XYZ file of C-alpha atoms in Angstrom:
484
model
C 83.141 19.954 90.062
C 85.076 19.247 86.955
C 87.161 20.789 84.084
C 83.668 20.543 82.112
C 81.773 22.808 84.579
C 84.232 24.861 84.089
C 83.792 25.100 80.151
C 80.572 25.252 80.710
C 80.544 28.073 82.702
C 83.176 30.147 81.153
C 82.842 28.676 76.614
C 79.639 27.381 76.093
C 77.436 28.737 78.048
C 78.461 32.236 76.365
C 78.276 30.946 73.609
C 81.799 30.716 72.588
C 83.254 26.929 70.593
C 86.815 25.588 70.558
C 86.442 27.005 67.057
C 86.193 29.992 67.816
C 89.183 29.840 70.255
C 90.890 28.478 66.948
C 89.937 31.078 64.797
C 91.057 34.005 67.370
C 94.668 33.114 67.754
C 94.997 32.696 63.998
C 93.368 35.622 62.864
C 96.247 36.875 66.033
C 98.682 35.561 63.315
C 97.659 36.284 60.190
C 98.467 40.152 62.256
C 102.090 38.714 62.274
C 102.581 38.725 66.344
C 104.981 35.920 67.346
C 102.891 34.601 70.220
C 99.521 35.232 71.340
C 97.212 34.046 74.294
C 93.562 34.276 75.711
C 92.914 33.650 79.483
C 89.307 33.812 80.387
C 88.377 33.982 83.814
C 85.052 34.107 86.057
C 85.886 34.594 90.405
C 83.205 34.047 93.003
C 84.403 35.934 96.098
C 82.969 35.606 99.531
C 84.161 38.310 102.766
C 82.860 38.183 106.354
C 83.678 40.667 108.610
C 83.455 40.046 113.338
C 84.258 43.631 114.545
C 84.619 44.004 118.742
C 82.969 40.508 118.576
C 80.220 41.954 116.447
C 79.513 40.153 112.925
C 79.804 43.746 110.690
C 79.226 42.575 107.427
C 79.170 39.776 105.002
C 79.536 40.720 101.232
C 79.812 38.440 98.281
C 81.190 39.583 95.190
C 81.456 38.286 90.995
C 83.807 39.053 88.455
C 84.663 37.615 85.081
C 85.896 38.501 82.276
C 88.728 38.123 79.392
C 92.606 39.048 78.815
C 94.190 38.945 75.077
C 97.937 39.425 75.034
C 99.717 39.573 72.261
C 104.171 39.518 71.938
C 106.170 40.604 69.495
C 109.610 40.322 70.684
C 110.228 42.278 73.645
C 106.325 44.437 72.798
C 103.453 43.573 75.073
C 99.946 44.082 73.669
C 97.087 43.959 76.084
C 93.591 43.978 76.192
C 90.762 43.392 78.322
C 87.168 43.193 78.739
C 84.383 41.578 81.438
C 82.163 40.942 79.435
C 82.780 36.854 77.420
C 81.151 36.402 74.334
C 82.855 36.360 70.641
C 82.403 39.906 70.087
C 84.691 40.235 72.615
C 87.103 37.733 71.911
C 87.851 39.723 67.858
C 87.457 42.400 69.861
C 90.682 42.595 72.222
C 92.174 40.448 70.213
C 92.223 43.082 67.322
C 93.374 45.878 69.719
C 95.749 44.075 71.453
C 97.610 42.687 67.985
C 97.533 46.158 66.170
C 99.388 47.896 68.861
C 102.235 45.808 68.335
C 102.042 45.054 64.907
C 104.939 44.116 63.030
C 104.970 43.843 58.986
C 108.465 41.895 59.763
C 107.092 38.680 61.718
C 105.606 35.742 59.928
C 101.932 34.250 60.260
C 102.600 31.020 62.342
C 99.785 28.862 62.566
C 97.708 27.152 65.105
C 97.751 23.065 63.337
C 96.484 21.198 66.587
C 95.706 22.097 69.808
C 97.218 20.143 73.074
C 95.166 19.962 76.226
C 97.378 20.219 78.768
C 97.441 16.753 80.884
C 98.690 17.644 84.708
C 97.583 16.247 87.938
C 94.798 18.357 90.052
C 96.638 20.184 93.142
C 94.051 20.891 95.047
C 90.003 19.646 94.979
C 87.461 20.814 92.706
C 85.581 22.768 95.615
C 83.260 25.813 95.259
C 84.232 26.725 98.888
C 81.386 29.433 98.944
C 78.810 26.621 98.858
C 78.297 23.575 101.213
C 78.239 25.871 104.561
C 74.746 28.208 105.532
C 75.579 31.960 106.018
C 74.544 30.534 109.687
C 77.051 27.930 109.725
C 80.161 30.277 108.056
C 78.614 33.199 110.908
C 79.056 30.519 113.784
C 82.782 30.589 112.577
C 83.305 33.738 113.839
C 81.028 33.664 116.940
C 83.419 30.215 117.655
C 86.694 32.606 117.296
C 85.115 35.344 119.486
C 84.192 33.020 122.063
C 87.456 30.977 122.491
C 89.362 34.081 122.977
C 87.167 36.018 125.169
C 87.278 33.152 127.852
C 90.760 32.343 127.282
C 91.947 35.360 129.542
C 90.093 38.068 130.604
C 92.670 41.000 129.854
C 91.055 40.433 126.084
C 88.967 43.923 125.325
C 88.463 43.723 121.599
C 89.040 40.862 118.809
C 88.516 41.283 115.182
C 88.534 38.525 112.361
C 87.719 38.183 108.162
C 86.769 35.272 106.804
C 87.473 34.957 103.136
C 86.967 32.604 100.120
C 86.927 32.510 96.805
C 86.226 30.286 93.843
C 87.586 31.013 90.245
C 87.563 28.715 86.928
C 90.023 30.037 83.996
C 90.079 29.064 80.416
C 93.538 29.389 78.872
C 94.662 28.932 75.063
C 97.965 30.095 73.351
C 99.038 30.812 69.464
C 101.885 28.173 70.771
C 98.280 25.299 71.056
C 97.846 24.739 74.169
C 94.808 24.491 75.905
C 94.181 24.005 79.611
C 91.196 24.512 82.239
C 91.584 24.787 86.555
C 89.436 25.657 88.924
C 90.842 26.907 92.196
C 89.242 27.511 95.142
C 90.729 29.157 98.488
C 90.175 30.313 102.274
C 91.628 32.163 104.318
C 90.726 33.637 107.880
C 92.746 36.392 109.589
C 92.670 37.017 113.589
C 93.434 39.968 115.622
C 93.172 39.896 118.748
C 93.538 42.881 121.138
C 94.853 42.730 125.300
C 95.107 45.617 127.938
C 96.381 45.561 131.603
C 96.898 48.631 133.358
C 96.223 50.990 130.315
C 98.605 48.995 128.449
C 97.339 47.947 125.049
C 98.853 45.327 122.892
C 97.536 43.326 119.051
C 98.598 39.839 118.427
C 97.153 38.225 115.146
C 97.262 35.011 113.758
C 95.559 32.835 110.939
C 95.228 30.320 107.919
C 93.813 28.724 105.306
C 94.562 26.688 102.073
C 92.614 25.791 98.366
C 90.057 23.810 100.014
C 86.790 23.911 101.939
C 85.213 25.710 105.308
C 85.724 22.326 106.712
C 89.623 22.866 106.520
C 88.539 25.141 109.829
C 87.309 22.982 111.683
C 89.887 20.036 110.999
C 92.426 19.320 114.868
C 96.125 19.892 114.085
C 98.776 17.292 115.128
C 98.403 19.353 119.125
C 94.164 17.744 119.099
C 92.641 21.370 118.819
C 90.603 22.470 115.528
C 92.878 24.680 112.828
C 90.370 27.605 114.172
C 91.026 27.578 117.867
C 94.581 26.714 117.531
C 94.732 30.388 115.349
C 92.397 32.000 118.184
C 94.974 30.956 121.066
C 98.410 31.916 118.992
C 96.481 35.318 118.174
C 95.504 35.542 122.095
C 99.368 34.391 123.459
C 100.718 37.241 121.134
C 99.204 39.646 122.267
C 99.499 38.844 125.723
C 103.460 38.407 125.381
C 103.896 41.755 123.872
C 101.919 43.363 127.308
C 105.495 41.977 129.008
C 107.980 42.405 126.187
C 111.321 44.708 126.781
C 112.644 47.622 124.030
C 114.451 45.232 121.558
C 118.766 45.985 121.809
C 120.711 47.575 118.609
C 123.602 45.992 117.193
C 124.894 43.048 115.194
C 124.318 39.876 116.794
C 123.308 36.253 116.071
C 119.690 35.717 114.899
C 118.099 32.620 114.772
C 114.924 32.162 112.609
C 111.997 30.301 113.686
C 109.979 27.874 111.137
C 107.352 28.152 108.814
C 106.200 32.303 108.498
C 109.907 33.141 109.337
C 110.662 31.765 105.648
C 108.988 35.142 104.637
C 112.594 36.908 104.885
C 113.438 34.522 102.561
C 110.975 35.111 100.501
C 111.786 38.327 99.846
C 115.148 39.443 100.368
C 115.875 36.330 98.822
C 112.963 35.079 96.303
C 111.685 38.427 94.308
C 115.614 38.373 93.418
C 115.158 34.918 91.769
C 112.030 36.054 89.365
C 112.681 35.842 85.877
C 111.963 39.398 84.475
C 114.356 41.371 86.777
C 116.992 38.809 86.005
C 116.410 39.374 82.629
C 117.208 43.081 82.797
C 119.503 42.938 85.098
C 117.931 44.507 87.578
C 118.687 41.761 90.850
C 121.347 41.405 92.687
C 121.530 37.360 91.681
C 121.760 38.157 87.591
C 124.399 36.341 85.499
C 124.958 34.165 88.764
C 123.940 30.464 87.434
C 126.116 27.998 88.829
C 127.926 30.837 90.728
C 127.860 30.491 94.741
C 125.389 32.668 95.991
C 124.459 30.960 99.876
C 125.759 28.997 102.294
C 126.290 25.500 101.202
C 123.902 23.962 103.782
C 121.038 26.834 101.470
C 118.498 24.263 99.707
C 115.822 26.653 98.751
C 113.239 25.247 96.745
C 109.809 26.887 94.552
C 107.264 24.987 94.285
C 103.658 25.057 93.000
C 102.891 21.252 93.679
C 102.121 21.154 96.888
C 98.643 19.608 97.492
C 96.378 22.337 98.276
C 98.866 24.229 99.562
C 97.531 28.409 99.299
C 100.628 28.685 96.637
C 99.753 25.862 94.486
C 98.844 25.801 90.989
C 97.792 22.475 88.391
C 98.300 25.380 86.081
C 100.020 28.560 85.807
C 98.298 31.049 83.298
C 100.185 30.859 80.806
C 98.530 26.618 81.173
C 101.964 25.728 81.607
C 101.832 23.008 84.283
C 102.860 23.680 87.944
C 106.600 22.319 88.816
C 108.310 21.864 91.548
C 111.768 24.030 90.980
C 115.819 24.429 92.524
C 116.852 27.661 92.615
C 119.211 27.510 95.230
C 121.120 23.664 95.511
C 123.492 23.217 98.504
C 124.122 27.547 97.967
C 124.857 27.228 94.506
C 122.276 29.096 91.781
C 120.455 27.176 89.830
C 117.772 28.885 87.870
C 115.108 31.625 87.877
C 111.430 31.983 88.035
C 110.429 32.163 84.426
C 107.261 32.431 82.033
C 107.333 31.878 78.627
C 108.167 35.863 77.722
C 111.372 35.943 79.619
C 112.207 31.947 79.244
C 112.289 33.264 75.976
C 114.673 36.166 75.941
C 117.034 33.926 78.508
C 117.709 31.083 76.309
C 115.066 28.492 78.346
C 111.580 27.186 79.339
C 109.080 28.318 81.475
C 109.046 26.932 85.227
C 105.308 27.185 85.488
C 106.003 30.660 87.856
C 103.427 32.629 85.386
C 100.904 34.331 87.371
C 98.325 37.443 87.384
C 96.074 38.666 90.084
C 93.182 38.445 87.257
C 91.969 38.833 83.708
C 92.489 42.322 83.705
C 96.297 42.239 84.527
C 99.192 41.028 82.736
C 101.139 37.719 83.779
C 104.372 37.794 85.083
C 106.527 35.514 87.319
C 105.539 35.240 90.405
C 106.837 32.369 93.577
C 103.964 29.830 94.638
C 105.441 28.231 97.670
C 108.973 29.298 98.805
C 111.478 26.844 100.902
C 114.583 26.158 102.243
C 114.803 22.676 102.714
C 115.963 21.057 106.384
C 119.446 20.534 107.791
C 120.872 18.644 110.067
C 120.875 20.248 113.075
C 118.047 20.283 116.205
C 116.400 23.967 117.009
C 117.520 23.313 120.379
C 121.091 23.105 119.696
C 120.978 26.585 117.433
C 119.565 28.345 120.440
C 122.132 26.951 122.508
C 124.718 28.079 120.220
C 124.068 31.564 120.785
C 125.758 33.538 123.756
C 124.068 37.132 122.829
C 121.357 37.035 119.783
C 117.704 36.988 118.654
C 115.617 34.361 117.905
C 112.578 35.431 115.488
C 109.109 33.663 115.574
C 106.960 36.255 113.087
C 106.899 38.392 111.121
C 104.813 41.655 110.623
C 106.041 43.121 107.827
C 109.032 44.788 105.788
C 110.485 45.360 102.491
C 113.011 45.316 99.876
C 114.631 46.185 97.072
C 115.635 44.307 94.387
C 118.112 45.738 92.750
C 120.704 46.300 95.915
C 118.883 43.536 97.630
C 118.166 45.274 100.456
C 115.365 44.666 103.302
C 114.094 45.788 106.364
C 112.121 43.563 108.463
C 109.707 44.013 111.584
C 109.108 41.504 113.692
C 106.027 40.660 115.861
C 107.607 38.168 118.144
C 111.443 37.856 119.436
C 112.542 36.741 122.317
C 116.203 37.389 123.782
C 118.989 34.424 123.728
C 121.687 34.565 126.281
C 123.276 31.976 127.144
C 122.356 29.672 124.966
C 118.749 30.144 126.533
C 115.479 32.022 125.294
C 115.052 34.775 128.411
C 112.670 38.132 127.298
C 110.519 38.487 124.416
C 111.198 42.261 122.893
C 109.446 44.071 120.347
C 110.147 46.734 117.956
C 113.146 44.878 116.289
C 114.191 45.868 113.079
C 115.928 43.253 111.185
C 118.645 45.029 108.093
C 120.637 42.873 105.491
C 120.798 42.085 102.024
C 119.411 39.128 100.382
C 123.572 37.667 99.669
C 124.502 38.821 102.773
C 121.771 36.344 105.102
C 122.430 33.578 102.472
C 126.006 33.602 103.346
C 125.120 34.131 107.388
C 122.911 30.923 107.650
C 125.696 28.875 109.592
C 123.254 26.508 110.743
C 119.998 25.429 109.070
C 117.363 23.080 111.259
C 115.585 19.655 110.836
C 112.497 20.893 111.606
C 111.198 22.247 108.550
C 107.531 23.540 108.001
C 105.436 26.088 106.221
C 103.489 28.964 107.436
C 99.798 28.429 107.412
C 98.459 29.822 105.239
C 97.632 33.344 104.950
C 100.349 34.666 102.639
C 99.873 37.184 100.051
C 102.675 38.466 97.335
C 102.613 42.550 95.987
C 104.334 42.884 92.200
C 103.345 45.713 89.762
C 100.189 46.083 91.795
C 99.069 42.706 91.751
C 98.214 41.007 94.718
C 97.893 36.817 94.768
C 98.185 33.967 97.301
C 101.979 32.388 98.251
C 103.184 30.409 100.333
C 106.047 29.918 102.849
C 108.566 27.847 105.107
C 111.573 27.179 106.291
C 113.482 25.500 109.316
C 115.448 27.293 112.245
C 118.661 28.888 111.129
C 120.686 30.431 112.724
C 122.283 33.921 111.022
C 125.779 34.513 112.777
C 126.009 38.543 112.106
C 122.715 40.296 111.423
C 122.291 44.406 112.264
C 119.259 44.769 114.295
C 117.544 47.850 114.649
C 116.023 47.911 118.713
C 115.279 50.932 120.664
C 117.358 50.186 123.575
């Protein structure tokens, strides 16, 4: 697959030519708008479902369309259509412009298109092709067989495989012209175990911007990814059979490496998105250059990591993705920006403009957000805790952007007593605020890892794939809601 195939799929096959794009954008400018863009997309999606050991469904979905946005000052006009043709381009662009018409704006003619040149951040591959339906079903059968053979207490195995293939075209009145091909796969595995009438669940999964071959690749332990994730789901479920109720109170918390970075994503990352800070509704508003975290903390949002779930060759305004330092040694350096919010904040886009599809308005969003490693090792971090909690996995949570207050539920956690990991615990809830968490970090491990590739971020009803990560970190004091 090449960028030329995107042009053929989205434009040429629909009798749309570069001259048509040029004419539409110039007509939009003639309508006295400050900025306008065209987003054309095709989406292919496939899903396979294993439920209670039975292959229940295999589904295929196709969608395509055009989304056109017009901006005057703080006003945005938006219209979309699932018909990709020249008539639709002119019709919906007029609708978008008419909704925000302002006679005071001066026409801004496009002189030349500038093709966006950037290195690919993933292979241009269509994951829906290259494997037969039988081969895809075999992956689900492997999950079922491995889980049930792992332990006789396994009573139910569920799994879902999702694969996406997107073609993207973006062009705008500032002369931008860009294309992208976006593959994406992931598998989610859920295992139930039962013993003496007690039933518990464990889950695991993974994915990346790649083809199905990734599921069968071996990790650094010598196991294929799909077998490793399945055994981890079984292990997690069995662990919960013997977990004791979590204690309540305020005490030290150690967060494991990898997926626990989802807490930073929610409690800190969203607060650093440009729109919240432009409107002054974030706890981090007006704090650029100020200390907002422990000096041990450096947080990055990086959409350039090859093949990662949250990576982008270009964002949804056509800006190349970037590696952005958000917080450096505790000092707030920048917010994540799209073109609109960057303009009002007198800065530039950071390549963080994202949207769920052509039918949605773009906004500043995270890509792969993580904390850089420190100098401590995991063992010495654990040994430094007299009594506390060690959390290695989370099942969900919520955050209030304005106050920064969050609530997160652990799905795998342990008590730490006298510097040693002891009993597994369940029903532990972490309660605090974003800035509180960042200031409570007293040790940062040297074991940075990223999540396995199942992150989904929801903002204003739009779901997008993201990545998270961190090293092991120690929080000196955090409120824990438990049942004991």
